[in-house]
Amino acid sequence: DNILASWNALMIQGLCAAYQATGTASHLSAAQRAADFLAERMTMPHGGVYRAWRDGVAKVPGFLDDYAFLANALLDLYESAFVPRYLERAMQLVDLIFEKFWDDGLYFTPSDGERLVHRPRAPHDNAWPSGISTSVFAFLRLYELTGKDHYRDRAEHVFRTYGGAAAKNPFGFAHLLAA
């Protein structure tokens, strides 16, 4: 009964990879059901994402990683099923990333979230890829699918921002370097 949006997104990605590798329709169906659950139960009225589901209630507005992981999962689902609503929702999530998390770069918390003394950025990849690097993957994938330059421009901005740090510590930026 405890569900995190990011974990559900990773499950969708795994199911899509299994479907693409095997053609087993039940994998695709399970990924679609998981995406439908997130759309129906963990989506805010304005289109944002809740971070957690517990005891039948969506709680806690999402952070950058929740939006980024879900956008990539929906892109995987679009590439598996070619259902336009998955691409459209991924684009909506990335637009919300630009609106809520971008201010000359990406922040971990939304601009309309709880007021903090210091609004953090979390660029380092750890055991779990950062929301920043995962967002860059979504930006580049959407650029390739749509040809819209603003996706590529934002990705390049992130590369310029963290390129020096990534060169000094490639292990801390492995997912960003993969992008």
JSON list of N, CA and C in Angstrom, two decimals, residues 73-144:
[
{"chain": "A", "resi": 73, "resn": "ALA", "atom": "N", "xyz": [9.87, 7.13, -17.96]},
{"chain": "A", "resi": 73, "resn": "ALA", "atom": "CA", "xyz": [9.07, 5.90, -18.00]},
{"chain": "A", "resi": 73, "resn": "ALA", "atom": "C", "xyz": [7.98, 6.00, -19.05]},
{"chain": "A", "resi": 74, "resn": "LEU", "atom": "N", "xyz": [7.35, 7.15, -19.13]},
{"chain": "A", "resi": 74, "resn": "LEU", "atom": "CA", "xyz": [6.29, 7.34, -20.13]},
{"chain": "A", "resi": 74, "resn": "LEU", "atom": "C", "xyz": [6.85, 7.37, -21.54]},
{"chain": "A", "resi": 75, "resn": "LEU", "atom": "N", "xyz": [8.06, 7.86, -21.69]},
{"chain": "A", "resi": 75, "resn": "LEU", "atom": "CA", "xyz": [8.71, 7.80, -23.01]},
{"chain": "A", "resi": 75, "resn": "LEU", "atom": "C", "xyz": [9.01, 6.35, -23.38]},
{"chain": "A", "resi": 76, "resn": "ASP", "atom": "N", "xyz": [9.45, 5.56, -22.41]},
{"chain": "A", "resi": 76, "resn": "ASP", "atom": "CA", "xyz": [9.65, 4.12, -22.67]},
{"chain": "A", "resi": 76, "resn": "ASP", "atom": "C", "xyz": [8.34, 3.46, -23.07]},
{"chain": "A", "resi": 77, "resn": "LEU", "atom": "N", "xyz": [7.27, 3.82, -22.37]},
{"chain": "A", "resi": 77, "resn": "LEU", "atom": "CA", "xyz": [5.96, 3.25, -22.67]},
{"chain": "A", "resi": 77, "resn": "LEU", "atom": "C", "xyz": [5.49, 3.69, -24.06]},
{"chain": "A", "resi": 78, "resn": "TYR", "atom": "N", "xyz": [5.73, 4.95, -24.41]},
{"chain": "A", "resi": 78, "resn": "TYR", "atom": "CA", "xyz": [5.39, 5.41, -25.75]},
{"chain": "A", "resi": 78, "resn": "TYR", "atom": "C", "xyz": [6.17, 4.63, -26.81]},
{"chain": "A", "resi": 79, "resn": "GLU", "atom": "N", "xyz": [7.46, 4.42, -26.56]},
{"chain": "A", "resi": 79, "resn": "GLU", "atom": "CA", "xyz": [8.28, 3.69, -27.52]},
{"chain": "A", "resi": 79, "resn": "GLU", "atom": "C", "xyz": [7.92, 2.21, -27.59]},
{"chain": "A", "resi": 80, "resn": "SER", "atom": "N", "xyz": [7.23, 1.71, -26.58]},
{"chain": "A", "resi": 80, "resn": "SER", "atom": "CA", "xyz": [6.79, 0.31, -26.57]},
{"chain": "A", "resi": 80, "resn": "SER", "atom": "C", "xyz": [5.42, 0.13, -27.21]},
{"chain": "A", "resi": 81, "resn": "ALA", "atom": "N", "xyz": [4.52, 1.05, -26.94]},
{"chain": "A", "resi": 81, "resn": "ALA", "atom": "CA", "xyz": [3.12, 0.89, -27.37]},
{"chain": "A", "resi": 81, "resn": "ALA", "atom": "C", "xyz": [2.69, 1.88, -28.44]},
{"chain": "A", "resi": 82, "resn": "PHE", "atom": "N", "xyz": [3.45, 2.96, -28.63]},
{"chain": "A", "resi": 82, "resn": "PHE", "atom": "CA", "xyz": [3.14, 4.02, -29.59]},
{"chain": "A", "resi": 82, "resn": "PHE", "atom": "C", "xyz": [1.75, 4.61, -29.38]},
{"chain": "A", "resi": 83, "resn": "VAL", "atom": "N", "xyz": [1.39, 4.78, -28.10]},
{"chain": "A", "resi": 83, "resn": "VAL", "atom": "CA", "xyz": [0.14, 5.42, -27.73]},
{"chain": "A", "resi": 83, "resn": "VAL", "atom": "C", "xyz": [0.47, 6.89, -27.47]},
{"chain": "A", "resi": 84, "resn": "PRO", "atom": "N", "xyz": [-0.10, 7.82, -28.26]},
{"chain": "A", "resi": 84, "resn": "PRO", "atom": "CA", "xyz": [0.28, 9.23, -28.15]},
{"chain": "A", "resi": 84, "resn": "PRO", "atom": "C", "xyz": [0.11, 9.85, -26.77]},
{"chain": "A", "resi": 85, "resn": "ARG", "atom": "N", "xyz": [-0.84, 9.37, -25.97]},
{"chain": "A", "resi": 85, "resn": "ARG", "atom": "CA", "xyz": [-1.05, 10.01, -24.66]},
{"chain": "A", "resi": 85, "resn": "ARG", "atom": "C", "xyz": [0.17, 9.86, -23.76]},
{"chain": "A", "resi": 86, "resn": "TYR", "atom": "N", "xyz": [0.97, 8.83, -23.93]},
{"chain": "A", "resi": 86, "resn": "TYR", "atom": "CA", "xyz": [2.17, 8.68, -23.12]},
{"chain": "A", "resi": 86, "resn": "TYR", "atom": "C", "xyz": [3.21, 9.73, -23.50]},
{"chain": "A", "resi": 87, "resn": "LEU", "atom": "N", "xyz": [3.38, 9.99, -24.78]},
{"chain": "A", "resi": 87, "resn": "LEU", "atom": "CA", "xyz": [4.29, 11.05, -25.23]},
{"chain": "A", "resi": 87, "resn": "LEU", "atom": "C", "xyz": [3.77, 12.41, -24.77]},
{"chain": "A", "resi": 88, "resn": "GLU", "atom": "N", "xyz": [2.47, 12.63, -24.90]},
{"chain": "A", "resi": 88, "resn": "GLU", "atom": "CA", "xyz": [1.89, 13.92, -24.49]},
{"chain": "A", "resi": 88, "resn": "GLU", "atom": "C", "xyz": [2.07, 14.16, -23.00]},
{"chain": "A", "resi": 89, "resn": "ARG", "atom": "N", "xyz": [1.88, 13.13, -22.19]},
{"chain": "A", "resi": 89, "resn": "ARG", "atom": "CA", "xyz": [2.05, 13.28, -20.73]},
{"chain": "A", "resi": 89, "resn": "ARG", "atom": "C", "xyz": [3.52, 13.50, -20.39]},
{"chain": "A", "resi": 90, "resn": "ALA", "atom": "N", "xyz": [4.43, 12.82, -21.07]},
{"chain": "A", "resi": 90, "resn": "ALA", "atom": "CA", "xyz": [5.86, 13.04, -20.84]},
{"chain": "A", "resi": 90, "resn": "ALA", "atom": "C", "xyz": [6.22, 14.49, -21.16]},
{"chain": "A", "resi": 91, "resn": "MET", "atom": "N", "xyz": [5.68, 15.02, -22.25]},
{"chain": "A", "resi": 91, "resn": "MET", "atom": "CA", "xyz": [5.93, 16.42, -22.60]},
{"chain": "A", "resi": 91, "resn": "MET", "atom": "C", "xyz": [5.35, 17.35, -21.54]},
{"chain": "A", "resi": 92, "resn": "GLN", "atom": "N", "xyz": [4.17, 17.03, -21.03]},
{"chain": "A", "resi": 92, "resn": "GLN", "atom": "CA", "xyz": [3.56, 17.85, -19.98]},
{"chain": "A", "resi": 92, "resn": "GLN", "atom": "C", "xyz": [4.44, 17.84, -18.73]},
{"chain": "A", "resi": 93, "resn": "LEU", "atom": "N", "xyz": [4.95, 16.68, -18.37]},
{"chain": "A", "resi": 93, "resn": "LEU", "atom": "CA", "xyz": [5.81, 16.60, -17.18]},
{"chain": "A", "resi": 93, "resn": "LEU", "atom": "C", "xyz": [7.09, 17.41, -17.37]},
{"chain": "A", "resi": 94, "resn": "VAL", "atom": "N", "xyz": [7.68, 17.35, -18.54]},
{"chain": "A", "resi": 94, "resn": "VAL", "atom": "CA", "xyz": [8.90, 18.13, -18.79]},
{"chain": "A", "resi": 94, "resn": "VAL", "atom": "C", "xyz": [8.57, 19.62, -18.79]},
{"chain": "A", "resi": 95, "resn": "ASP", "atom": "N", "xyz": [7.44, 20.01, -19.34]},
{"chain": "A", "resi": 95, "resn": "ASP", "atom": "CA", "xyz": [7.04, 21.42, -19.25]},
{"chain": "A", "resi": 95, "resn": "ASP", "atom": "C", "xyz": [6.89, 21.85, -17.79]},
{"chain": "A", "resi": 96, "resn": "LEU", "atom": "N", "xyz": [6.36, 20.97, -16.95]},
{"chain": "A", "resi": 96, "resn": "LEU", "atom": "CA", "xyz": [6.25, 21.27, -15.52]},
{"chain": "A", "resi": 96, "resn": "LEU", "atom": "C", "xyz": [7.63, 21.31, -14.86]},
{"chain": "A", "resi": 97, "resn": "ILE", "atom": "N", "xyz": [8.55, 20.49, -15.32]},
{"chain": "A", "resi": 97, "resn": "ILE", "atom": "CA", "xyz": [9.93, 20.59, -14.81]},
{"chain": "A", "resi": 97, "resn": "ILE", "atom": "C", "xyz": [10.48, 21.97, -15.12]},
{"chain": "A", "resi": 98, "resn": "PHE", "atom": "N", "xyz": [10.29, 22.44, -16.35]},
{"chain": "A", "resi": 98, "resn": "PHE", "atom": "CA", "xyz": [10.76, 23.78, -16.71]},
{"chain": "A", "resi": 98, "resn": "PHE", "atom": "C", "xyz": [10.09, 24.85, -15.85]},
{"chain": "A", "resi": 99, "resn": "GLU", "atom": "N", "xyz": [8.81, 24.70, -15.62]},
{"chain": "A", "resi": 99, "resn": "GLU", "atom": "CA", "xyz": [8.04, 25.69, -14.87]},
{"chain": "A", "resi": 99, "resn": "GLU", "atom": "C", "xyz": [8.36, 25.68, -13.38]},
{"chain": "A", "resi": 100, "resn": "LYS", "atom": "N", "xyz": [8.47, 24.50, -12.79]},
{"chain": "A", "resi": 100, "resn": "LYS", "atom": "CA", "xyz": [8.56, 24.39, -11.33]},
{"chain": "A", "resi": 100, "resn": "LYS", "atom": "C", "xyz": [9.98, 24.22, -10.79]},
{"chain": "A", "resi": 101, "resn": "PHE", "atom": "N", "xyz": [10.87, 23.65, -11.59]},
{"chain": "A", "resi": 101, "resn": "PHE", "atom": "CA", "xyz": [12.19, 23.29, -11.07]},
{"chain": "A", "resi": 101, "resn": "PHE", "atom": "C", "xyz": [13.34, 24.04, -11.74]},
{"chain": "A", "resi": 102, "resn": "TRP", "atom": "N", "xyz": [13.06, 24.77, -12.82]},
{"chain": "A", "resi": 102, "resn": "TRP", "atom": "CA", "xyz": [14.12, 25.43, -13.56]},
{"chain": "A", "resi": 102, "resn": "TRP", "atom": "C", "xyz": [14.21, 26.90, -13.17]},
{"chain": "A", "resi": 103, "resn": "ASP", "atom": "N", "xyz": [15.41, 27.33, -12.81]},
{"chain": "A", "resi": 103, "resn": "ASP", "atom": "CA", "xyz": [15.73, 28.74, -12.60]},
{"chain": "A", "resi": 103, "resn": "ASP", "atom": "C", "xyz": [17.22, 28.86, -12.87]},
{"chain": "A", "resi": 104, "resn": "ASP", "atom": "N", "xyz": [17.58, 29.05, -14.13]},
{"chain": "A", "resi": 104, "resn": "ASP", "atom": "CA", "xyz": [18.96, 29.02, -14.58]},
{"chain": "A", "resi": 104, "resn": "ASP", "atom": "C", "xyz": [19.63, 27.70, -14.18]},
{"chain": "A", "resi": 105, "resn": "GLY", "atom": "N", "xyz": [18.90, 26.63, -14.29]},
{"chain": "A", "resi": 105, "resn": "GLY", "atom": "CA", "xyz": [19.33, 25.30, -13.92]},
{"chain": "A", "resi": 105, "resn": "GLY", "atom": "C", "xyz": [18.24, 24.62, -13.13]},
{"chain": "A", "resi": 106, "resn": "LEU", "atom": "N", "xyz": [18.47, 23.38, -12.79]},
{"chain": "A", "resi": 106, "resn": "LEU", "atom": "CA", "xyz": [17.45, 22.58, -12.12]},
{"chain": "A", "resi": 106, "resn": "LEU", "atom": "C", "xyz": [17.67, 22.51, -10.62]},
{"chain": "A", "resi": 107, "resn": "TYR", "atom": "N", "xyz": [16.56, 22.61, -9.90]},
{"chain": "A", "resi": 107, "resn": "TYR", "atom": "CA", "xyz": [16.55, 22.47, -8.45]},
{"chain": "A", "resi": 107, "resn": "TYR", "atom": "C", "xyz": [15.84, 21.19, -8.07]},
{"chain": "A", "resi": 108, "resn": "PHE", "atom": "N", "xyz": [16.14, 20.68, -6.89]},
{"chain": "A", "resi": 108, "resn": "PHE", "atom": "CA", "xyz": [15.52, 19.46, -6.37]},
{"chain": "A", "resi": 108, "resn": "PHE", "atom": "C", "xyz": [14.07, 19.70, -5.96]},
{"chain": "A", "resi": 109, "resn": "THR", "atom": "N", "xyz": [13.80, 20.89, -5.45]},
{"chain": "A", "resi": 109, "resn": "THR", "atom": "CA", "xyz": [12.46, 21.21, -4.95]},
{"chain": "A", "resi": 109, "resn": "THR", "atom": "C", "xyz": [11.75, 22.16, -5.91]},
{"chain": "A", "resi": 110, "resn": "PRO", "atom": "N", "xyz": [10.41, 22.12, -5.94]},
{"chain": "A", "resi": 110, "resn": "PRO", "atom": "CA", "xyz": [9.67, 23.01, -6.83]},
{"chain": "A", "resi": 110, "resn": "PRO", "atom": "C", "xyz": [9.65, 24.45, -6.32]},
{"chain": "A", "resi": 111, "resn": "SER", "atom": "N", "xyz": [9.55, 25.38, -7.24]},
{"chain": "A", "resi": 111, "resn": "SER", "atom": "CA", "xyz": [9.52, 26.80, -6.87]},
{"chain": "A", "resi": 111, "resn": "SER", "atom": "C", "xyz": [8.29, 27.15, -6.05]},
{"chain": "A", "resi": 112, "resn": "ASP", "atom": "N", "xyz": [7.22, 26.40, -6.21]},
{"chain": "A", "resi": 112, "resn": "ASP", "atom": "CA", "xyz": [6.00, 26.67, -5.45]},
{"chain": "A", "resi": 112, "resn": "ASP", "atom": "C", "xyz": [5.87, 25.77, -4.22]},
{"chain": "A", "resi": 113, "resn": "GLY", "atom": "N", "xyz": [6.97, 25.11, -3.85]},
{"chain": "A", "resi": 113, "resn": "GLY", "atom": "CA", "xyz": [6.96, 24.21, -2.70]},
{"chain": "A", "resi": 113, "resn": "GLY", "atom": "C", "xyz": [7.24, 24.95, -1.41]},
{"chain": "A", "resi": 114, "resn": "GLU", "atom": "N", "xyz": [7.50, 24.17, -0.39]},
{"chain": "A", "resi": 114, "resn": "GLU", "atom": "CA", "xyz": [7.80, 24.73, 0.93]},
{"chain": "A", "resi": 114, "resn": "GLU", "atom": "C", "xyz": [8.97, 25.69, 0.83]},
{"chain": "A", "resi": 115, "resn": "ARG", "atom": "N", "xyz": [8.84, 26.85, 1.47]},
{"chain": "A", "resi": 115, "resn": "ARG", "atom": "CA", "xyz": [9.92, 27.85, 1.45]},
{"chain": "A", "resi": 115, "resn": "ARG", "atom": "C", "xyz": [11.07, 27.35, 2.32]},
{"chain": "A", "resi": 116, "resn": "LEU", "atom": "N", "xyz": [12.24, 27.32, 1.73]},
{"chain": "A", "resi": 116, "resn": "LEU", "atom": "CA", "xyz": [13.43, 26.84, 2.41]},
{"chain": "A", "resi": 116, "resn": "LEU", "atom": "C", "xyz": [14.45, 27.97, 2.52]},
{"chain": "A", "resi": 117, "resn": "VAL", "atom": "N", "xyz": [15.31, 27.91, 3.51]},
{"chain": "A", "resi": 117, "resn": "VAL", "atom": "CA", "xyz": [16.37, 28.89, 3.64]},
{"chain": "A", "resi": 117, "resn": "VAL", "atom": "C", "xyz": [17.29, 28.82, 2.42]},
{"chain": "A", "resi": 118, "resn": "HIS", "atom": "N", "xyz": [17.54, 27.61, 1.98]},
{"chain": "A", "resi": 118, "resn": "HIS", "atom": "CA", "xyz": [18.37, 27.38, 0.79]},
{"chain": "A", "resi": 118, "resn": "HIS", "atom": "C", "xyz": [17.68, 26.33, -0.07]},
{"chain": "A", "resi": 119, "resn": "ARG", "atom": "N", "xyz": [17.35, 26.69, -1.29]},
{"chain": "A", "resi": 119, "resn": "ARG", "atom": "CA", "xyz": [16.73, 25.74, -2.21]},
{"chain": "A", "resi": 119, "resn": "ARG", "atom": "C", "xyz": [17.81, 24.88, -2.84]},
{"chain": "A", "resi": 120, "resn": "PRO", "atom": "N", "xyz": [17.78, 23.57, -2.58]},
{"chain": "A", "resi": 120, "resn": "PRO", "atom": "CA", "xyz": [18.91, 22.73, -2.99]},
{"chain": "A", "resi": 120, "resn": "PRO", "atom": "C", "xyz": [18.88, 22.30, -4.46]},
{"chain": "A", "resi": 121, "resn": "ARG", "atom": "N", "xyz": [20.08, 22.10, -4.95]},
{"chain": "A", "resi": 121, "resn": "ARG", "atom": "CA", "xyz": [20.28, 21.41, -6.23]},
{"chain": "A", "resi": 121, "resn": "ARG", "atom": "C", "xyz": [20.94, 20.08, -5.85]},
{"chain": "A", "resi": 122, "resn": "ALA", "atom": "N", "xyz": [20.61, 19.05, -6.56]},
{"chain": "A", "resi": 122, "resn": "ALA", "atom": "CA", "xyz": [21.18, 17.73, -6.25]},
{"chain": "A", "resi": 122, "resn": "ALA", "atom": "C", "xyz": [21.73, 17.12, -7.53]},
{"chain": "A", "resi": 123, "resn": "PRO", "atom": "N", "xyz": [22.92, 17.56, -7.98]},
{"chain": "A", "resi": 123, "resn": "PRO", "atom": "CA", "xyz": [23.43, 17.11, -9.28]},
{"chain": "A", "resi": 123, "resn": "PRO", "atom": "C", "xyz": [24.12, 15.76, -9.27]},
{"chain": "A", "resi": 124, "resn": "HIS", "atom": "N", "xyz": [24.55, 15.29, -8.11]},
{"chain": "A", "resi": 124, "resn": "HIS", "atom": "CA", "xyz": [25.35, 14.07, -8.07]},
{"chain": "A", "resi": 124, "resn": "HIS", "atom": "C", "xyz": [24.50, 12.81, -8.19]},
{"chain": "A", "resi": 125, "resn": "ASP", "atom": "N", "xyz": [24.97, 11.91, -9.04]},
{"chain": "A", "resi": 125, "resn": "ASP", "atom": "CA", "xyz": [24.38, 10.59, -9.14]},
{"chain": "A", "resi": 125, "resn": "ASP", "atom": "C", "xyz": [24.98, 9.74, -8.03]},
{"chain": "A", "resi": 126, "resn": "ASN", "atom": "N", "xyz": [24.15, 9.03, -7.35]},
{"chain": "A", "resi": 126, "resn": "ASN", "atom": "CA", "xyz": [24.61, 8.10, -6.33]},
{"chain": "A", "resi": 126, "resn": "ASN", "atom": "C", "xyz": [24.19, 6.71, -6.78]},
{"chain": "A", "resi": 127, "resn": "ALA", "atom": "N", "xyz": [23.74, 5.87, -5.88]},
{"chain": "A", "resi": 127, "resn": "ALA", "atom": "CA", "xyz": [23.20, 4.57, -6.27]},
{"chain": "A", "resi": 127, "resn": "ALA", "atom": "C", "xyz": [21.96, 4.76, -7.13]},
{"chain": "A", "resi": 128, "resn": "TRP", "atom": "N", "xyz": [21.32, 5.88, -6.96]},
{"chain": "A", "resi": 128, "resn": "TRP", "atom": "CA", "xyz": [20.11, 6.26, -7.68]},
{"chain": "A", "resi": 128, "resn": "TRP", "atom": "C", "xyz": [20.48, 7.46, -8.54]},
{"chain": "A", "resi": 129, "resn": "PRO", "atom": "N", "xyz": [20.20, 7.49, -9.83]},
{"chain": "A", "resi": 129, "resn": "PRO", "atom": "CA", "xyz": [20.54, 8.67, -10.64]},
{"chain": "A", "resi": 129, "resn": "PRO", "atom": "C", "xyz": [19.85, 9.93, -10.12]},
{"chain": "A", "resi": 130, "resn": "SER", "atom": "N", "xyz": [20.50, 11.04, -10.27]},
{"chain": "A", "resi": 130, "resn": "SER", "atom": "CA", "xyz": [19.92, 12.30, -9.80]},
{"chain": "A", "resi": 130, "resn": "SER", "atom": "C", "xyz": [18.74, 12.73, -10.68]},
{"chain": "A", "resi": 131, "resn": "GLY", "atom": "N", "xyz": [17.90, 13.56, -10.12]},
{"chain": "A", "resi": 131, "resn": "GLY", "atom": "CA", "xyz": [16.80, 14.13, -10.88]},
{"chain": "A", "resi": 131, "resn": "GLY", "atom": "C", "xyz": [17.31, 14.98, -12.03]},
{"chain": "A", "resi": 132, "resn": "ILE", "atom": "N", "xyz": [18.46, 15.62, -11.82]},
{"chain": "A", "resi": 132, "resn": "ILE", "atom": "CA", "xyz": [19.03, 16.46, -12.88]},
{"chain": "A", "resi": 132, "resn": "ILE", "atom": "C", "xyz": [19.44, 15.60, -14.07]},
{"chain": "A", "resi": 133, "resn": "SER", "atom": "N", "xyz": [20.21, 14.55, -13.83]},
{"chain": "A", "resi": 133, "resn": "SER", "atom": "CA", "xyz": [20.66, 13.73, -14.96]},
{"chain": "A", "resi": 133, "resn": "SER", "atom": "C", "xyz": [19.49, 13.01, -15.62]},
{"chain": "A", "resi": 134, "resn": "THR", "atom": "N", "xyz": [18.52, 12.59, -14.83]},
{"chain": "A", "resi": 134, "resn": "THR", "atom": "CA", "xyz": [17.35, 11.91, -15.38]},
{"chain": "A", "resi": 134, "resn": "THR", "atom": "C", "xyz": [16.51, 12.89, -16.21]},
{"chain": "A", "resi": 135, "resn": "SER", "atom": "N", "xyz": [16.44, 14.14, -15.76]},
{"chain": "A", "resi": 135, "resn": "SER", "atom": "CA", "xyz": [15.74, 15.17, -16.55]},
{"chain": "A", "resi": 135, "resn": "SER", "atom": "C", "xyz": [16.42, 15.39, -17.89]},
{"chain": "A", "resi": 136, "resn": "VAL", "atom": "N", "xyz": [17.76, 15.42, -17.88]},
{"chain": "A", "resi": 136, "resn": "VAL", "atom": "CA", "xyz": [18.51, 15.62, -19.12]},
{"chain": "A", "resi": 136, "resn": "VAL", "atom": "C", "xyz": [18.20, 14.51, -20.12]},
{"chain": "A", "resi": 137, "resn": "PHE", "atom": "N", "xyz": [18.11, 13.28, -19.64]},
{"chain": "A", "resi": 137, "resn": "PHE", "atom": "CA", "xyz": [17.71, 12.18, -20.53]},
{"chain": "A", "resi": 137, "resn": "PHE", "atom": "C", "xyz": [16.35, 12.47, -21.16]},
{"chain": "A", "resi": 138, "resn": "ALA", "atom": "N", "xyz": [15.39, 12.91, -20.35]},
{"chain": "A", "resi": 138, "resn": "ALA", "atom": "CA", "xyz": [14.05, 13.21, -20.88]},
{"chain": "A", "resi": 138, "resn": "ALA", "atom": "C", "xyz": [14.12, 14.35, -21.89]},
{"chain": "A", "resi": 139, "resn": "PHE", "atom": "N", "xyz": [14.90, 15.39, -21.58]},
{"chain": "A", "resi": 139, "resn": "PHE", "atom": "CA", "xyz": [15.02, 16.52, -22.51]},
{"chain": "A", "resi": 139, "resn": "PHE", "atom": "C", "xyz": [15.55, 16.06, -23.86]},
{"chain": "A", "resi": 140, "resn": "LEU", "atom": "N", "xyz": [16.62, 15.26, -23.83]},
{"chain": "A", "resi": 140, "resn": "LEU", "atom": "CA", "xyz": [17.24, 14.81, -25.08]},
{"chain": "A", "resi": 140, "resn": "LEU", "atom": "C", "xyz": [16.33, 13.86, -25.85]},
{"chain": "A", "resi": 141, "resn": "ARG", "atom": "N", "xyz": [15.64, 13.00, -25.14]},
{"chain": "A", "resi": 141, "resn": "ARG", "atom": "CA", "xyz": [14.72, 12.07, -25.81]},
{"chain": "A", "resi": 141, "resn": "ARG", "atom": "C", "xyz": [13.58, 12.84, -26.46]},
{"chain": "A", "resi": 142, "resn": "LEU", "atom": "N", "xyz": [13.06, 13.83, -25.75]},
{"chain": "A", "resi": 142, "resn": "LEU", "atom": "CA", "xyz": [11.97, 14.63, -26.35]},
{"chain": "A", "resi": 142, "resn": "LEU", "atom": "C", "xyz": [12.48, 15.45, -27.52]},
{"chain": "A", "resi": 143, "resn": "TYR", "atom": "N", "xyz": [13.71, 15.94, -27.44]},
{"chain": "A", "resi": 143, "resn": "TYR", "atom": "CA", "xyz": [14.27, 16.65, -28.59]},
{"chain": "A", "resi": 143, "resn": "TYR", "atom": "C", "xyz": [14.31, 15.73, -29.81]},
{"chain": "A", "resi": 144, "resn": "GLU", "atom": "N", "xyz": [14.76, 14.50, -29.62]},
{"chain": "A", "resi": 144, "resn": "GLU", "atom": "CA", "xyz": [14.83, 13.55, -30.74]},
{"chain": "A", "resi": 144, "resn": "GLU", "atom": "C", "xyz": [13.45, 13.19, -31.27]}
]
